[in-house]
CSV table of C-alpha atoms in Angstrom, one decimal:
chain,number,residue,atom,x,y,z
U,1,MET,CA,-38.6,-24.4,-2.3
U,2,ILE,CA,-39.6,-27.3,-4.6
U,3,ARG,CA,-38.0,-29.8,-2.1
U,4,ARG,CA,-40.0,-28.3,0.8
U,5,ARG,CA,-43.3,-28.6,-1.1
U,6,LEU,CA,-42.5,-32.1,-2.1
U,7,LEU,CA,-41.6,-33.0,1.5
U,8,SER,CA,-44.7,-31.5,3.0
U,9,SER,CA,-47.0,-33.2,0.5
U,10,LEU,CA,-45.3,-36.6,1.1
U,11,ILE,CA,-45.5,-36.2,4.9
U,12,SER,CA,-49.3,-35.4,4.7
U,13,SER,CA,-50.1,-38.4,2.6
U,14,ASN,CA,-51.4,-41.6,4.3
U,15,SER,CA,-48.8,-43.8,2.7
U,16,LEU,CA,-46.0,-42.4,4.8
U,17,LEU,CA,-47.7,-42.8,8.2
U,18,THR,CA,-46.2,-46.2,8.7
U,19,PRO,CA,-43.5,-47.2,11.3
U,20,LYS,CA,-41.2,-48.3,8.5
U,21,THR,CA,-38.4,-46.1,7.3
U,22,THR,CA,-39.3,-44.4,4.0
U,23,LEU,CA,-37.1,-42.5,1.6
U,24,ILE,CA,-38.7,-39.3,0.3
U,25,SER,CA,-35.9,-38.4,-2.1
U,26,THR,CA,-32.2,-39.1,-2.5
U,27,PHE,CA,-31.5,-36.3,-0.1
U,28,TYR,CA,-33.9,-36.8,2.9
U,29,GLN,CA,-34.8,-39.8,4.9
U,30,ILE,CA,-37.7,-40.0,7.5
U,31,GLN,CA,-37.4,-42.2,10.5
U,32,PRO,CA,-40.3,-43.3,12.8
U,33,PHE,CA,-40.5,-42.8,16.5
U,34,LYS,CA,-39.3,-45.8,18.5
U,35,ASP,CA,-42.0,-45.3,21.1
U,36,SER,CA,-44.9,-47.5,22.3
U,37,ASN,CA,-47.3,-44.6,22.7
U,38,PHE,CA,-47.3,-43.9,18.9
U,39,ASN,CA,-51.1,-43.1,18.8
U,40,ASN,CA,-50.7,-40.2,21.2
U,41,TYR,CA,-48.4,-38.4,18.8
U,42,ILE,CA,-50.9,-38.8,16.0
U,43,ALA,CA,-53.7,-37.5,18.2
U,44,ASN,CA,-51.8,-34.4,19.2
U,45,GLY,CA,-51.3,-33.5,15.5
U,46,ALA,CA,-47.7,-34.6,15.2
U,47,SER,CA,-46.6,-36.2,12.1
U,48,GLY,CA,-45.4,-39.3,13.9
U,49,PHE,CA,-41.9,-39.0,12.7
U,50,MET,CA,-38.8,-38.0,14.5
U,51,GLY,CA,-37.4,-35.7,11.8
U,52,LEU,CA,-35.3,-35.6,8.7
U,53,ARG,CA,-31.8,-36.8,8.1
U,54,ALA,CA,-30.1,-34.6,5.5
U,55,TYR,CA,-27.6,-36.1,3.1
U,56,SER,CA,-24.6,-34.0,1.9
U,57,LEU,CA,-24.7,-32.8,-1.7
U,58,LEU,CA,-20.9,-33.1,-1.9
U,59,SER,CA,-19.2,-36.4,-2.4
U,60,LEU,CA,-15.6,-37.4,-3.2
U,61,ASN,CA,-16.5,-38.8,-6.6
U,62,ASP,CA,-17.9,-35.4,-7.6
U,63,LEU,CA,-14.7,-33.4,-6.8
U,64,ARG,CA,-12.9,-31.9,-9.8
U,65,ASP,CA,-10.3,-29.2,-10.5
U,66,ASN,CA,-11.1,-25.6,-10.9
U,67,VAL,CA,-11.1,-25.7,-14.7
U,68,PRO,CA,-12.1,-22.6,-16.7
U,69,ARG,CA,-15.6,-22.6,-18.2
U,70,LYS,CA,-14.3,-21.4,-21.6
U,71,GLN,CA,-11.6,-23.6,-23.1
U,72,LYS,CA,-8.7,-22.1,-25.1
U,73,THR,CA,-9.3,-21.9,-28.8
U,74,ARG,CA,-7.2,-24.5,-30.7
U,75,LYS,CA,-6.2,-23.0,-34.0
U,76,GLY,CA,-5.0,-24.9,-37.1
U,77,ARG,CA,-6.7,-28.1,-36.1
U,78,GLY,CA,-9.0,-28.7,-39.1
U,79,ILE,CA,-11.9,-27.0,-40.7
U,80,GLY,CA,-14.4,-28.5,-38.3
U,81,SER,CA,-13.2,-26.3,-35.5
U,82,GLY,CA,-13.8,-23.0,-37.4
U,83,LYS,CA,-10.2,-22.0,-36.8
U,84,GLY,CA,-8.3,-24.3,-39.1
U,85,LYS,CA,-6.1,-23.7,-42.2
U,86,THR,CA,-5.6,-19.9,-41.9
U,87,ALA,CA,-6.6,-19.9,-38.2
U,88,GLY,CA,-8.6,-16.7,-38.5
U,89,ARG,CA,-5.8,-14.6,-40.1
U,90,GLY,CA,-7.3,-14.6,-43.6
U,91,HIS,CA,-5.3,-15.0,-46.8
U,92,LYS,CA,-1.9,-13.4,-47.3
U,93,GLY,CA,-0.7,-10.0,-46.2
U,94,GLN,CA,1.6,-8.7,-43.5
U,95,LYS,CA,-0.9,-9.5,-40.7
U,96,ALA,CA,-1.2,-13.1,-41.9
U,97,ARG,CA,2.5,-13.8,-42.1
U,98,GLY,CA,3.9,-12.1,-39.0
U,99,THR,CA,3.5,-9.5,-36.2
U,100,MET,CA,4.5,-5.9,-36.1
U,101,LYS,CA,5.8,-3.8,-33.2
U,102,PHE,CA,3.4,-2.0,-30.9
U,103,GLY,CA,2.1,1.3,-32.5
U,104,PHE,CA,3.1,0.4,-36.1
U,105,GLU,CA,0.4,1.7,-38.5
U,106,GLY,CA,1.7,0.3,-41.8
U,107,GLY,CA,4.2,3.0,-42.5
U,108,GLN,CA,2.2,6.1,-41.9
U,109,THR,CA,3.1,8.6,-39.2
U,110,PRO,CA,2.0,6.8,-35.9
U,111,MET,CA,-0.2,8.4,-33.3
U,112,ARG,CA,2.6,9.0,-30.9
U,113,ARG,CA,4.3,11.3,-33.4
U,114,ARG,CA,1.2,13.0,-34.7
U,115,LEU,CA,0.3,14.4,-31.3
U,116,PRO,CA,2.2,17.4,-30.0
U,117,LYS,CA,4.3,17.5,-26.9
U,118,ARG,CA,3.1,19.3,-23.8
U,119,GLY,CA,5.4,20.4,-21.0
U,120,PHE,CA,8.4,18.6,-19.7
U,121,LYS,CA,9.6,16.8,-16.6
U,122,ASN,CA,12.5,18.3,-14.7
U,123,PRO,CA,15.0,15.5,-13.8
U,124,PHE,CA,16.7,17.7,-11.2
U,125,SER,CA,13.5,18.6,-9.3
U,126,LEU,CA,13.4,17.8,-5.5
U,127,THR,CA,10.5,16.9,-3.4
U,128,PHE,CA,10.5,18.0,0.3
U,129,GLN,CA,8.0,17.2,3.0
U,130,PRO,CA,6.7,20.4,4.7
U,131,VAL,CA,6.5,20.7,8.4
U,132,GLY,CA,5.3,23.9,10.2
U,133,LEU,CA,6.7,25.4,13.4
U,134,GLY,CA,3.2,25.2,14.9
U,135,LYS,CA,3.2,21.4,14.7
U,136,ILE,CA,6.7,21.3,16.3
U,137,ALA,CA,5.5,23.6,19.1
U,138,ARG,CA,2.5,21.3,19.8
U,139,LEU,CA,4.8,18.2,20.0
U,140,ILE,CA,7.1,20.1,22.4
U,141,ASN,CA,4.2,21.0,24.6
U,142,ALA,CA,3.0,17.4,24.6
U,143,GLY,CA,6.4,16.2,25.7
U,144,LYS,CA,7.1,14.2,22.6
U,145,ILE,CA,10.1,16.4,21.5
U,146,ASP,CA,12.7,17.7,23.9
U,147,SER,CA,13.5,21.3,23.1
U,148,HIS,CA,16.9,21.2,24.8
U,149,GLU,CA,18.2,18.6,22.3
U,150,LEU,CA,18.8,19.0,18.6
U,151,ILE,CA,15.7,18.4,16.4
U,152,THR,CA,16.7,16.4,13.4
U,153,MET,CA,14.6,14.9,10.6
U,154,LYS,CA,14.8,11.5,12.4
U,155,THR,CA,13.2,13.2,15.4
U,156,LEU,CA,10.4,14.6,13.3
U,157,LYS,CA,9.8,11.2,11.7
U,158,GLU,CA,9.8,9.3,15.0
U,159,THR,CA,7.3,11.8,16.5
U,160,ARG,CA,5.1,11.6,13.3
U,161,ALA,CA,5.5,15.2,12.6
U,162,ILE,CA,6.1,14.2,9.0
U,163,GLY,CA,5.2,11.1,6.9
U,164,LYS,CA,7.2,7.9,6.6
U,165,GLN,CA,8.4,8.5,3.1
U,166,ILE,CA,11.1,11.2,3.0
U,167,LYS,CA,12.1,11.4,-0.6
U,168,ASP,CA,14.5,14.4,-0.8
U,169,GLY,CA,14.3,15.9,2.7
U,170,VAL,CA,12.2,18.2,4.9
U,171,ARG,CA,11.3,21.8,4.4
U,172,LEU,CA,10.6,23.9,7.5
U,173,MET,CA,7.7,26.2,7.0
U,174,GLY,CA,6.6,29.3,9.0
U,175,ARG,CA,3.1,28.2,9.8
U,176,GLY,CA,2.4,28.8,13.5
U,177,ALA,CA,5.7,30.7,14.0
U,178,GLU,CA,4.1,32.8,16.8
U,179,LYS,CA,3.9,29.7,19.0
U,180,ILE,CA,7.7,29.4,19.2
U,181,GLN,CA,8.6,31.3,22.3
U,182,TRP,CA,11.8,29.4,23.4
U,183,PRO,CA,15.0,28.6,21.6
U,184,ILE,CA,15.1,25.4,19.6
U,185,HIS,CA,17.8,24.1,17.3
U,186,LEU,CA,16.9,22.2,14.1
U,187,GLU,CA,18.6,20.5,11.2
U,188,VAL,CA,16.5,20.2,8.0
U,189,SER,CA,17.0,20.2,4.3
U,190,ARG,CA,15.3,23.5,3.5
U,191,VAL,CA,13.8,26.4,5.5
U,192,THR,CA,11.7,29.4,4.5
U,193,VAL,CA,12.7,33.0,5.4
U,194,ARG,CA,9.8,33.4,7.8
U,195,ALA,CA,10.6,30.2,9.7
U,196,LYS,CA,14.3,31.0,10.0
U,197,GLN,CA,13.5,34.5,11.3
U,198,ALA,CA,11.1,33.2,13.8
U,199,VAL,CA,13.5,30.6,15.2
U,200,GLU,CA,16.4,33.0,15.4
U,201,ALA,CA,14.2,35.6,17.0
U,202,ALA,CA,13.5,33.1,19.8
U,203,GLY,CA,17.2,32.4,20.3
U,204,GLY,CA,17.5,29.2,18.3
U,205,SER,CA,19.1,28.2,15.0
U,206,VAL,CA,18.3,26.3,11.8
U,207,ARG,CA,20.9,24.5,9.8
U,208,ARG,CA,20.3,23.3,6.2
U,209,VAL,CA,22.1,19.9,5.8
U,210,HIS,CA,22.5,17.7,2.8
U,211,TYR,CA,21.9,13.9,2.6
U,212,ASN,CA,21.7,11.7,-0.4
U,213,GLN,CA,19.4,8.7,-0.7
U,214,LEU,CA,21.9,6.4,1.1
U,215,GLY,CA,22.5,9.0,3.7
U,216,PHE,CA,18.8,9.3,4.5
U,217,ARG,CA,18.6,5.6,5.0
U,218,ALA,CA,21.5,5.7,7.4
U,219,LEU,CA,20.0,8.6,9.2
U,220,LEU,CA,16.4,7.2,9.5
U,221,LYS,CA,17.1,3.5,9.7
U,222,PRO,CA,20.6,2.8,11.0
U,223,GLU,CA,19.5,-0.6,12.2
U,224,TRP,CA,19.2,-1.7,8.6
U,225,PHE,CA,23.0,-1.5,8.2
U,226,GLU,CA,23.5,-3.5,11.5
U,227,LYS,CA,21.1,-6.2,10.2
U,228,LYS,CA,23.0,-6.5,7.0
U,229,GLY,CA,26.4,-6.4,8.7
U,230,ARG,CA,27.5,-3.2,7.0
U,231,LEU,CA,29.1,0.0,8.3
U,232,LEU,CA,27.4,3.3,8.1
U,233,PRO,CA,28.3,5.2,5.0
U,234,LYS,CA,30.2,8.5,5.0
U,235,ALA,CA,28.2,11.7,4.6
U,236,ALA,CA,28.0,12.7,0.9
U,237,ARG,CA,29.0,16.1,-0.3
U,238,PRO,CA,26.3,18.2,-2.1
U,239,PRO,CA,26.6,18.6,-5.8
U,240,PRO,CA,27.9,21.9,-7.2
U,241,LYS,CA,24.4,23.1,-8.0
U,242,LEU,CA,23.2,22.7,-4.4
U,243,ARG,CA,26.2,24.0,-2.5
U,244,ASP,CA,24.7,27.5,-2.2
U,245,LYS,CA,21.4,26.0,-0.9
U,246,VAL,CA,22.8,24.1,2.1
U,247,ASP,CA,24.9,25.1,5.1
U,248,SER,CA,26.9,21.9,5.8
U,249,ILE,CA,27.1,18.2,5.1
U,250,GLY,CA,24.7,15.9,7.0
U,251,ARG,CA,26.2,14.0,9.9
U,252,LEU,CA,25.9,10.3,10.5
U,253,PRO,CA,24.7,8.8,12.7
U,254,ALA,CA,21.9,11.1,13.8
U,255,PRO,CA,23.5,14.0,15.8
U,256,THR,CA,22.3,15.1,19.2
U,257,LYS,CA,24.0,18.5,19.5
U,258,PRO,CA,23.9,21.4,17.1
U,259,ILE,CA,26.9,22.9,15.3
U,260,PRO,CA,27.3,26.6,15.9
U,261,PHE,CA,27.7,29.0,13.0
U,262,TYR,CA,31.3,30.0,13.4
U,263,THR,CA,31.2,32.6,10.6
U,264,GLU,CA,28.4,34.4,12.3
U,265,GLU,CA,30.1,34.3,15.7
U,266,LYS,CA,33.3,35.7,14.2
U,267,GLU,CA,31.4,38.5,12.6
U,268,ALA,CA,29.5,39.3,15.8
U,269,ALA,CA,32.8,39.3,17.7
U,270,SER,CA,34.5,41.6,15.1
U,271,THR,CA,31.8,44.2,15.2
U,272,PRO,CA,32.4,46.9,17.9
U,273,ALA,CA,30.0,46.9,20.8
């Protein structure tokens, strides 16, 4: 704003109305018109000058590194600095001679031991992604899932029925069970009672399969093993605590046909008609 006022005042002065080049400041330069009809421009109210030539505020000799504004305090470099001799630690004592571990309070009971414990974290807990039968029915009606083929967790991920991160598996929920009106076959980690009854009532089947972390990677991203030049791992057996919660071991690579429940078929065949 100050430069504009200075510029306007200098242009309006009579000393600048000369055909010679005049420097207003170190940043602007005024050049006269190179025209013979100079008096016509003055009569029409023009300033008689072509314009302003702006000079850059940045030059090579002004370049410098991006140094911090506040320099690091140099301790132990004389009394003139204010941090000499004891370097701000004071005289004697444990804090002046060395450092203590984090949380040390001089020998008294530290804070982490004075506060009581609340709750616990179960190291054996499993996290499953839920998916409802209603969402699967909508994807089947939209043509994204073929109901004649086996629906695996890889199918659910590719059709975005579940999120990208499958930590411990997928749990089949009974939400929208009334929309399942045709037989479908699924392989998931867990299934609720309502969802299993709805699928079996429509003539389908649900199998609970077990995969470990490496098995899930081989199921969902088999191209990763091809890129690394590795073979697909063998399916892992479930631990003893989970054997009663699964029906079979997960198959690799991703299966396309369901496995029938032979025990149920034998029981159905043994019962009299």
